[in-house]
Short mmCIF file of C-alpha atoms and ligand atoms in Angstrom, two decimals:
data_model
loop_
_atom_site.label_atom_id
_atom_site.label_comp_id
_atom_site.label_asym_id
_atom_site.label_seq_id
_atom_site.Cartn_x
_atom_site.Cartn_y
_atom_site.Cartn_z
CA UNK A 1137 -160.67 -120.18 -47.46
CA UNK A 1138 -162.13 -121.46 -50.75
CA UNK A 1139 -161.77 -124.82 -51.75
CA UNK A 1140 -160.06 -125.05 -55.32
CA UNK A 1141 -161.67 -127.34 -57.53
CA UNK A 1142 -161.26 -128.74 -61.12
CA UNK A 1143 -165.02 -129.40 -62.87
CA UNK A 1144 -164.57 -132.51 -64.71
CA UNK A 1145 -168.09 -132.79 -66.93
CA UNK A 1146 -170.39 -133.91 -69.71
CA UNK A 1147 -173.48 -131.42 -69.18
CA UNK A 1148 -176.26 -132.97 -68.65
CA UNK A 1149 -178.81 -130.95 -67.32
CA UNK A 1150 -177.63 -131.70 -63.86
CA UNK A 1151 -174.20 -131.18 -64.58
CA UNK A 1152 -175.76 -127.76 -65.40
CA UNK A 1153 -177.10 -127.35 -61.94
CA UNK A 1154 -173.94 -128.74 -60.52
CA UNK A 1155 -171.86 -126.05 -62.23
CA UNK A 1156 -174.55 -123.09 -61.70
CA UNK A 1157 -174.30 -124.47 -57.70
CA UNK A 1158 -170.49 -124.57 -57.74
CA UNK A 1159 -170.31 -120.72 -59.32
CA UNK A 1160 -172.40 -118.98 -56.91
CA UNK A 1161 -171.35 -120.94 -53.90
CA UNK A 1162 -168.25 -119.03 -51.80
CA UNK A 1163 -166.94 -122.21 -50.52
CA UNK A 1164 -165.69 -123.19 -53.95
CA UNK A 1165 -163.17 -121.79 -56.49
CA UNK A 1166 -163.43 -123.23 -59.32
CA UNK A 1167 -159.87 -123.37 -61.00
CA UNK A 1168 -161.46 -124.44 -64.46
CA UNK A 1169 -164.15 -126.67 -65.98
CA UNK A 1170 -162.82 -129.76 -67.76
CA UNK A 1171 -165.40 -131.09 -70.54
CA UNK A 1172 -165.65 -134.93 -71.44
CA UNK A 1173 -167.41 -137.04 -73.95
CA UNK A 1174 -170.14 -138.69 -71.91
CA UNK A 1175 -173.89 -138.02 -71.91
CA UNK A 1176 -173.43 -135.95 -75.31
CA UNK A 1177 -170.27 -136.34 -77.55
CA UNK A 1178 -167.78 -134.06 -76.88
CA UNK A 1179 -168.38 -130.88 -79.10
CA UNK A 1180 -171.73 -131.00 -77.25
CA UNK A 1181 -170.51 -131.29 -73.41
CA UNK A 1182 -167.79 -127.97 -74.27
CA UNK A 1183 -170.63 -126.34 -75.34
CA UNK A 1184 -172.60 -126.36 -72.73
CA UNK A 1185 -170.31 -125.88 -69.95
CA UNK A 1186 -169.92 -122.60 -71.50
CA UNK A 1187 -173.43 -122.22 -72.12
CA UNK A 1188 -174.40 -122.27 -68.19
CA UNK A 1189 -171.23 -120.08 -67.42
CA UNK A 1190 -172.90 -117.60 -69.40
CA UNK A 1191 -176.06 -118.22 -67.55
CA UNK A 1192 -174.27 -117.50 -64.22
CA UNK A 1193 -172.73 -114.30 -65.00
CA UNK A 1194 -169.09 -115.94 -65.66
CA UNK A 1195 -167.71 -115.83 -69.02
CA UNK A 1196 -164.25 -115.47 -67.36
CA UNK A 1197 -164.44 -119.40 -66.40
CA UNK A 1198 -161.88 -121.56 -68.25
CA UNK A 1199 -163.55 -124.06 -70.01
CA UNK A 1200 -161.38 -126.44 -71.82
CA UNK A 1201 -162.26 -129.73 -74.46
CA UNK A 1202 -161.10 -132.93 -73.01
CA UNK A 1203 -161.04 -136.68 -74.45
CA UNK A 1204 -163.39 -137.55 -76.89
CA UNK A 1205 -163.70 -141.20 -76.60
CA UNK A 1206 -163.08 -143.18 -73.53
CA UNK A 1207 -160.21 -144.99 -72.98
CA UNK A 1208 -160.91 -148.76 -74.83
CA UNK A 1209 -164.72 -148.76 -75.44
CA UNK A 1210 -166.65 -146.90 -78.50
CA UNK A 1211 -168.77 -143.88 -76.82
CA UNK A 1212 -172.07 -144.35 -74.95
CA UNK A 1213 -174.41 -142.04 -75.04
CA UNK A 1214 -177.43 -140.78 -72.99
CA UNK A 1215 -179.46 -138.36 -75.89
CA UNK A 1216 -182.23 -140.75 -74.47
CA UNK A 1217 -182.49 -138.83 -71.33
CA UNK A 1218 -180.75 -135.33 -71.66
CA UNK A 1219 -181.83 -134.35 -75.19
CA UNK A 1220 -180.29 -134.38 -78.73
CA UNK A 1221 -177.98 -130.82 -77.41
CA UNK A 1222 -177.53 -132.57 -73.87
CA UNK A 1223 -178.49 -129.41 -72.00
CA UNK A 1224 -182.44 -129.92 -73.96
CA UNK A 1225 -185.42 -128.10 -72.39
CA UNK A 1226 -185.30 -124.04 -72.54
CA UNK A 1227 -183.96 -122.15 -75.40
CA UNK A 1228 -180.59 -121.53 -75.44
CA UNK A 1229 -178.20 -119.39 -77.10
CA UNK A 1230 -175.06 -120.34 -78.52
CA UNK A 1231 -172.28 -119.52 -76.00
CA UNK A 1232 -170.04 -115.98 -76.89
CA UNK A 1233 -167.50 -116.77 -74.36
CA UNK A 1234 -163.89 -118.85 -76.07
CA UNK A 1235 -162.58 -122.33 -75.26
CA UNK A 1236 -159.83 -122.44 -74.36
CA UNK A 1237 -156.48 -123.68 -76.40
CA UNK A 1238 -155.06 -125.68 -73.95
CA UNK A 1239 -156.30 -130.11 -73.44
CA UNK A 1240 -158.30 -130.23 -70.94
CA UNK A 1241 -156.13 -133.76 -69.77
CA UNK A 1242 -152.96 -130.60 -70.01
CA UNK A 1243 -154.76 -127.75 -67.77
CA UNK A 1244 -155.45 -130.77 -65.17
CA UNK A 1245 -151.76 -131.68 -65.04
CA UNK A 1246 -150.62 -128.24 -65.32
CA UNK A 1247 -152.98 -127.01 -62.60
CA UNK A 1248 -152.07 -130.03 -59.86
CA UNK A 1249 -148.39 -129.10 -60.91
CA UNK A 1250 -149.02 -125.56 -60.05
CA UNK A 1251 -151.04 -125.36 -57.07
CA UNK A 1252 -149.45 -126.64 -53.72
CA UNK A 1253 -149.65 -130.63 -52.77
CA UNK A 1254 -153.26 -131.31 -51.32
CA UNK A 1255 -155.06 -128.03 -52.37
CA UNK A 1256 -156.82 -129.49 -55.61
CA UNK A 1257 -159.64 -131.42 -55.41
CA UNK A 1258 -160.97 -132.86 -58.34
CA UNK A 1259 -164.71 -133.29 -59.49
CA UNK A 1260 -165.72 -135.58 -61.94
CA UNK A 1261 -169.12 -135.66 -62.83
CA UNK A 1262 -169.00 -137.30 -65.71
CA UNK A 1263 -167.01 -140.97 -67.42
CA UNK A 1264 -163.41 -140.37 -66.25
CA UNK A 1265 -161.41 -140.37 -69.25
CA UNK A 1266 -160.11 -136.81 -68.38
CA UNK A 1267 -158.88 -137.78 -65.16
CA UNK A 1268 -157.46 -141.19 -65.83
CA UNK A 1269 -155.69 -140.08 -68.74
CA UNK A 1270 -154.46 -136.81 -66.44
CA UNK A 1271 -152.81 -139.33 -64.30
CA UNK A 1272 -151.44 -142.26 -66.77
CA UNK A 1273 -149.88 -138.79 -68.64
CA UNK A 1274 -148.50 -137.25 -65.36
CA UNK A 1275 -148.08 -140.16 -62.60
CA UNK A 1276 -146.20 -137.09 -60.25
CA UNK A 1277 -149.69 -135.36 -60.30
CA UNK A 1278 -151.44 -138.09 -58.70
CA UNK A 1279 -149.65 -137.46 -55.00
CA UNK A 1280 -150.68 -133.90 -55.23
CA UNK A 1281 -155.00 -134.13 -55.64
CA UNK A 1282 -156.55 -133.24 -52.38
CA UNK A 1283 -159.00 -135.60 -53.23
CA UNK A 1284 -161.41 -136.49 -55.80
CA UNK A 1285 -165.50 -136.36 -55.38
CA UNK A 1286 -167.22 -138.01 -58.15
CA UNK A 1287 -170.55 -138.95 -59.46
CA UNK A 1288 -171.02 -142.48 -60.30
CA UNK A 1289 -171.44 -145.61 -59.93
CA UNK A 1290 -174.12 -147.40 -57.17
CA UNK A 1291 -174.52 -150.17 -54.80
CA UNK A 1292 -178.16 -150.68 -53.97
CA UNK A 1293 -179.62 -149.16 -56.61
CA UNK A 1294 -177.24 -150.93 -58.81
CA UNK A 1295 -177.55 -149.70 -61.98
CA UNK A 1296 -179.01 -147.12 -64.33
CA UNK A 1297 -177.59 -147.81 -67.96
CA UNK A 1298 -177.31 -151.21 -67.67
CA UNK A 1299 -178.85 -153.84 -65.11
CA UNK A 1300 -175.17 -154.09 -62.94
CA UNK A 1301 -174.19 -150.76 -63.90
CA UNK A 1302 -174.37 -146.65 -63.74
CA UNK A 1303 -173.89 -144.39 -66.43
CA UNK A 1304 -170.96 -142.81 -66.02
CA UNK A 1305 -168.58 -145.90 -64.62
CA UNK A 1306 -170.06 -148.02 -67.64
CA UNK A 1307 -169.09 -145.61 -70.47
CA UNK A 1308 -165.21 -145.88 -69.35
CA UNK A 1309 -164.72 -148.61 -66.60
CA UNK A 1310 -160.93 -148.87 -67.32
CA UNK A 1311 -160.61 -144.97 -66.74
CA UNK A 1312 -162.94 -145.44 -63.39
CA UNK A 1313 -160.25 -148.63 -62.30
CA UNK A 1314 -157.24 -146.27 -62.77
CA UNK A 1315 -158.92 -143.47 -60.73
CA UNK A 1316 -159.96 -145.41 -57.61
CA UNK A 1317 -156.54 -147.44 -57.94
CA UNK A 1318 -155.22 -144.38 -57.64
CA UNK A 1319 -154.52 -143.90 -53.84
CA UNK A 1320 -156.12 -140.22 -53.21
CA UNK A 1321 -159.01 -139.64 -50.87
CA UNK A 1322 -162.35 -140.49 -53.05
CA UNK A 1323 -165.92 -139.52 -52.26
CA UNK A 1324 -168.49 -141.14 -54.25
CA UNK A 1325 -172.04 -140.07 -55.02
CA UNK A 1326 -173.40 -143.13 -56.35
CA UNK A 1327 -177.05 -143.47 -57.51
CA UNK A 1328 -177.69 -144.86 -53.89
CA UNK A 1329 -177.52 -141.38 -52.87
CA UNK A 1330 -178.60 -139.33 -55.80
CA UNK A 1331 -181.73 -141.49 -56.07
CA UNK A 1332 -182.86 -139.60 -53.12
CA UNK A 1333 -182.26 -136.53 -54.58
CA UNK A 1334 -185.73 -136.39 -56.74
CA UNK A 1335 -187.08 -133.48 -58.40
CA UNK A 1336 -190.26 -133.17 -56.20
CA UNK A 1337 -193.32 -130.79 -57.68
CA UNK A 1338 -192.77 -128.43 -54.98
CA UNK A 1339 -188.64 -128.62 -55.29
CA UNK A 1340 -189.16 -127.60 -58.85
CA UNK A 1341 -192.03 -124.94 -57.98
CA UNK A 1342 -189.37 -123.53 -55.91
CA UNK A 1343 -186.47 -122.98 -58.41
CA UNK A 1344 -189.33 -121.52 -60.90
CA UNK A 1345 -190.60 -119.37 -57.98
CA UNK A 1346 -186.71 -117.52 -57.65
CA UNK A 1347 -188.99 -116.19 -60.81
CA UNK A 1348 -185.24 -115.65 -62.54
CA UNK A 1349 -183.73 -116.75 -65.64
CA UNK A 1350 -181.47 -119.37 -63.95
CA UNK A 1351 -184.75 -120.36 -61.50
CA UNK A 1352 -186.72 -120.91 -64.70
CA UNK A 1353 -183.83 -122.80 -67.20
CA UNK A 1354 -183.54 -125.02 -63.82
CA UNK A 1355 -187.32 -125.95 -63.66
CA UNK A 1356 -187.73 -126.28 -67.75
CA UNK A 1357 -184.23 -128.37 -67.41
CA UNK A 1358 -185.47 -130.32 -64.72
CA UNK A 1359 -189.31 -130.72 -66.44
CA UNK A 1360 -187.29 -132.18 -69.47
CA UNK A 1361 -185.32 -134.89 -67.76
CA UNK A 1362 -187.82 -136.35 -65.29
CA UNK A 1363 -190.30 -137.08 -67.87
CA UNK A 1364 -188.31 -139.94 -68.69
CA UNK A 1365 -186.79 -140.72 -65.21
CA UNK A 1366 -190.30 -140.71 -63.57
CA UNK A 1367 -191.85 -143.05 -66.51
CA UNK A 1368 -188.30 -145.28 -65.74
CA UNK A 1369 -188.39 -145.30 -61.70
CA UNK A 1370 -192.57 -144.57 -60.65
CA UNK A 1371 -190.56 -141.87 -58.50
CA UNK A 1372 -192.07 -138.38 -57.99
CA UNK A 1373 -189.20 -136.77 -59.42
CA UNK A 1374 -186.14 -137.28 -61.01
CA UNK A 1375 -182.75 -137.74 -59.18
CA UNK A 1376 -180.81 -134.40 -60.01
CA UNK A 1377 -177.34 -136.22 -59.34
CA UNK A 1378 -174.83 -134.38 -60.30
CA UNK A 1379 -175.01 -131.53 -57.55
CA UNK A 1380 -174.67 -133.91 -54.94
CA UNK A 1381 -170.55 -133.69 -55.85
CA UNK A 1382 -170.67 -130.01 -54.89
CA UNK A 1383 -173.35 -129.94 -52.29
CA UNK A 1384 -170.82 -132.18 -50.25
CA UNK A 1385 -168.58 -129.93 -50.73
CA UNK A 1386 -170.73 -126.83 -49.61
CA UNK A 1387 -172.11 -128.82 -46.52
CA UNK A 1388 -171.04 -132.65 -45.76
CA UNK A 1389 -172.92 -132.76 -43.21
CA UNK A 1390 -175.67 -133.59 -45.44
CA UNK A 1391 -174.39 -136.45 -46.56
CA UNK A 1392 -174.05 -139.86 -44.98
CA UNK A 1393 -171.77 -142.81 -45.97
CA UNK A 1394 -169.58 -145.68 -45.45
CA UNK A 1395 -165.52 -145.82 -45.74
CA UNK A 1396 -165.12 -148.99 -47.76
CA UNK A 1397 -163.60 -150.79 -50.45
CA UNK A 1398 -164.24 -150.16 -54.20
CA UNK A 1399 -163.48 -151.77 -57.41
CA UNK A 1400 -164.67 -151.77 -60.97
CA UNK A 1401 -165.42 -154.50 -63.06
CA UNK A 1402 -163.79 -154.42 -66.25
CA UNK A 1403 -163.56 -157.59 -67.66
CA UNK A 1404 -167.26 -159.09 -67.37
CA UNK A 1405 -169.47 -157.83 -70.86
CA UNK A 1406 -172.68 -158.55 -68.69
CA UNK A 1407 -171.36 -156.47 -65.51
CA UNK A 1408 -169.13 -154.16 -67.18
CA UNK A 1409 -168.78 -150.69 -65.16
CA UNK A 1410 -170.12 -152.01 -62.23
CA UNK A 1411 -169.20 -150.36 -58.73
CA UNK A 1412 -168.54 -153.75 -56.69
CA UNK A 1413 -168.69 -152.03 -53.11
CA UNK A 1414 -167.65 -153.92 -49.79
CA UNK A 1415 -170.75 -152.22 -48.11
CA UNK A 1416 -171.12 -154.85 -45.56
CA UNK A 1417 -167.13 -155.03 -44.90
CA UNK A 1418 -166.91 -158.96 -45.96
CA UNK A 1419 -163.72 -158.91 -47.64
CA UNK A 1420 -160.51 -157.31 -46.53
CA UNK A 1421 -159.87 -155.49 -49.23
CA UNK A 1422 -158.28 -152.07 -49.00
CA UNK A 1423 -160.76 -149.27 -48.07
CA UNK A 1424 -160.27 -146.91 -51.37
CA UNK A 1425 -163.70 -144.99 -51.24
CA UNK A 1426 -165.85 -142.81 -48.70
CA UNK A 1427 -169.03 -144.35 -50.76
CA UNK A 1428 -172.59 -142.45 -49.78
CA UNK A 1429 -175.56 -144.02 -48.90
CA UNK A 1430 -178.20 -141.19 -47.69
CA UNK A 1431 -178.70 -137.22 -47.72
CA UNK A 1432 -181.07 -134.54 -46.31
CA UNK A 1433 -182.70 -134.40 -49.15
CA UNK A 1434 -184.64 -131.66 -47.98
CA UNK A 1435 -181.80 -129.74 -46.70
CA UNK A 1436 -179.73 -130.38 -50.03
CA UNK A 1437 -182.81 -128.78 -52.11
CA UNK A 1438 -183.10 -125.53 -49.73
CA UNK A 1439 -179.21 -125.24 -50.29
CA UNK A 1440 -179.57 -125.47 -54.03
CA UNK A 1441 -182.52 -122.78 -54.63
CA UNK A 1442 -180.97 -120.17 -52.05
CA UNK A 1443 -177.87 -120.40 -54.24
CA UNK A 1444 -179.61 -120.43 -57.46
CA UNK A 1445 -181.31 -117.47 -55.67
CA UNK A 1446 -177.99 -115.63 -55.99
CA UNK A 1447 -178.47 -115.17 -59.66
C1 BDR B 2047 -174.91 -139.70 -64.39
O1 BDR B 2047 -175.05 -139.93 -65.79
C2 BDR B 2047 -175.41 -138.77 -66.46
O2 BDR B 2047 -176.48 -139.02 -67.31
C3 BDR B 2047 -175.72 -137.73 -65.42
O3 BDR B 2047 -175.29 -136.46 -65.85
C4 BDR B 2047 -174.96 -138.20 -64.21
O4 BDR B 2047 -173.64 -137.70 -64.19
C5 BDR B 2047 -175.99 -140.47 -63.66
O5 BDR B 2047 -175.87 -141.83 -63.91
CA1 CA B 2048 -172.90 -135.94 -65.70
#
């Protein structure tokens, strides 16, 4: 049986690719696709989840408009790498397809209420304002997520926005503390892993070889974002991160990682958002987090372009 899962997302070029990966993969159902202020301000991020439904063929997806601001902190942005639209690289038309009425922080709640206990799994891909609020609003829903696979925050690698931390823990830290305070199951894709996950020449040849319309806005999204990763890291690609969340969910078995204790720095204006993670086990802290280290990142790219293939 399908998985149901919530989108929780601030596209982002690989939010893109997450979402195009999560619509033509069987394994998934996606329940609805929650946008967030994050990468792009808000108007932006609801936008262009309904942008790359379109691309897949699914105008019947419910998008919804979350939070526009995160919880105590004035928005961050990331134009810097994704583009003035967020989703910049190919042409693209302005979605046809509606938003939907309904708060996206309401269709959460109203979902987890819905569905039976432990059949929702949440996936954040972006700052988790959406979530966090979701659960301050509606503590009963909290007992009821199956679990909740996220992008963000790092270990190794550290940091991405900041020195200590990654993009999408640093724009909304307290939101990020509420969520992994919050008890559920939580599998994190932090840049540890998605760092591995690099737009190689030949991965990207391959997504413009599919020689389809999703194939090529994939390659011309991808070309537009590593110019500025590549120039950043030295690396021969970019890291296309957000996927990651649903490849796990496709096939875990390409994913390797450590059960361990998580917590977010809030209070520190030097380290603020940073993922502190008991890697090596030397405190005995509650284990809150299955946190990823390493992927077949070969095996994670053939995944992506047979699916992408489906289009
Ligand atoms: C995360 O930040 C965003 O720029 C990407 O979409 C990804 O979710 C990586 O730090
Ligand atoms: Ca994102």
């Amino acid at each position: 049986m399908a998985r149901k899962i919530i989108i929780d997302t601030d596209p982002g070029q690989d939010d893109a690719v997450a979402i195009l990966l999560a619509l033509t993969s069987p394994e998934v159902e996606v329940l609805g696709i929650t946008a967030v202020a994050g990468n792009v301000p808000l108007e932006l991020t609801a936008k262009n989840a309904r942008i790359v439904c379109e691309l897949a063929g699914r105008p019947d997806v419910k998008v919804f408009a979350g939070c526009d601001r995160p919880l105590r902190h004035t928005l961050v942005t990331a134009e810097h790498v994704h583009g003035k639209t967020g989703l910049d690289g190919p042409k693209l038309a302005d979605p046809v397809m509606p938003l939907r009425p309904e708060h996206a922080v309401d269709f959460i709640i109203d979902t987890l209420r819905a569905e039976p206990t432990g059949t929702v799994t949440l996936c954040p891909l972006g700052p988790l304002t959406n979530i966090a609020t979701a659960f301050e609003k509606a503590p009963d829903i909290v007992g009821k997520v199956q679990e909740i696979v996220l992008m963000g925050g790092a270990y190794f690698q550290v940091g991405n926005i900041t020195p200590a931390a990654e993009f999408n823990i640093y724009v909304d830290p307290e939101a990020a503390d509420i969520v992994f305070k919050s008890g559920r199951p939580i599998t994190v894709m932090p840049l540890d892993v998605t760092h591995k996950a690099l737009t190689t020449a030949p991965r990207v040849q391959a997504f413009r070889d599919l020689g389809s319309k999703a194939g090529t806005m994939v390659a011309e999204w991808t070309d537009f974002f590593e110019r500025f990763d590549k120039e950043k890291y030295g690396s021969a690609g970019a890291p296309l991160h957000d996927p990651c969340v649903i490849g796990y969910l496709i096939q875990p078995d390409l994913f390797q990682g450590r059960h361990v204790n998580v917590e977010i720095e809030t209070q520190s204006d030097l380290t603020r958002g940073m993922t502190v993670a008991d890697w090596w086990g030397v405190t005995d802290r509650a284990k809150n987090a299955m946190f990823m280290g390493d992927l077949d990142a070969d095996g994670f790219f053939a995944l992506l372009v047979e699916r992408i293939g489906r289009l």
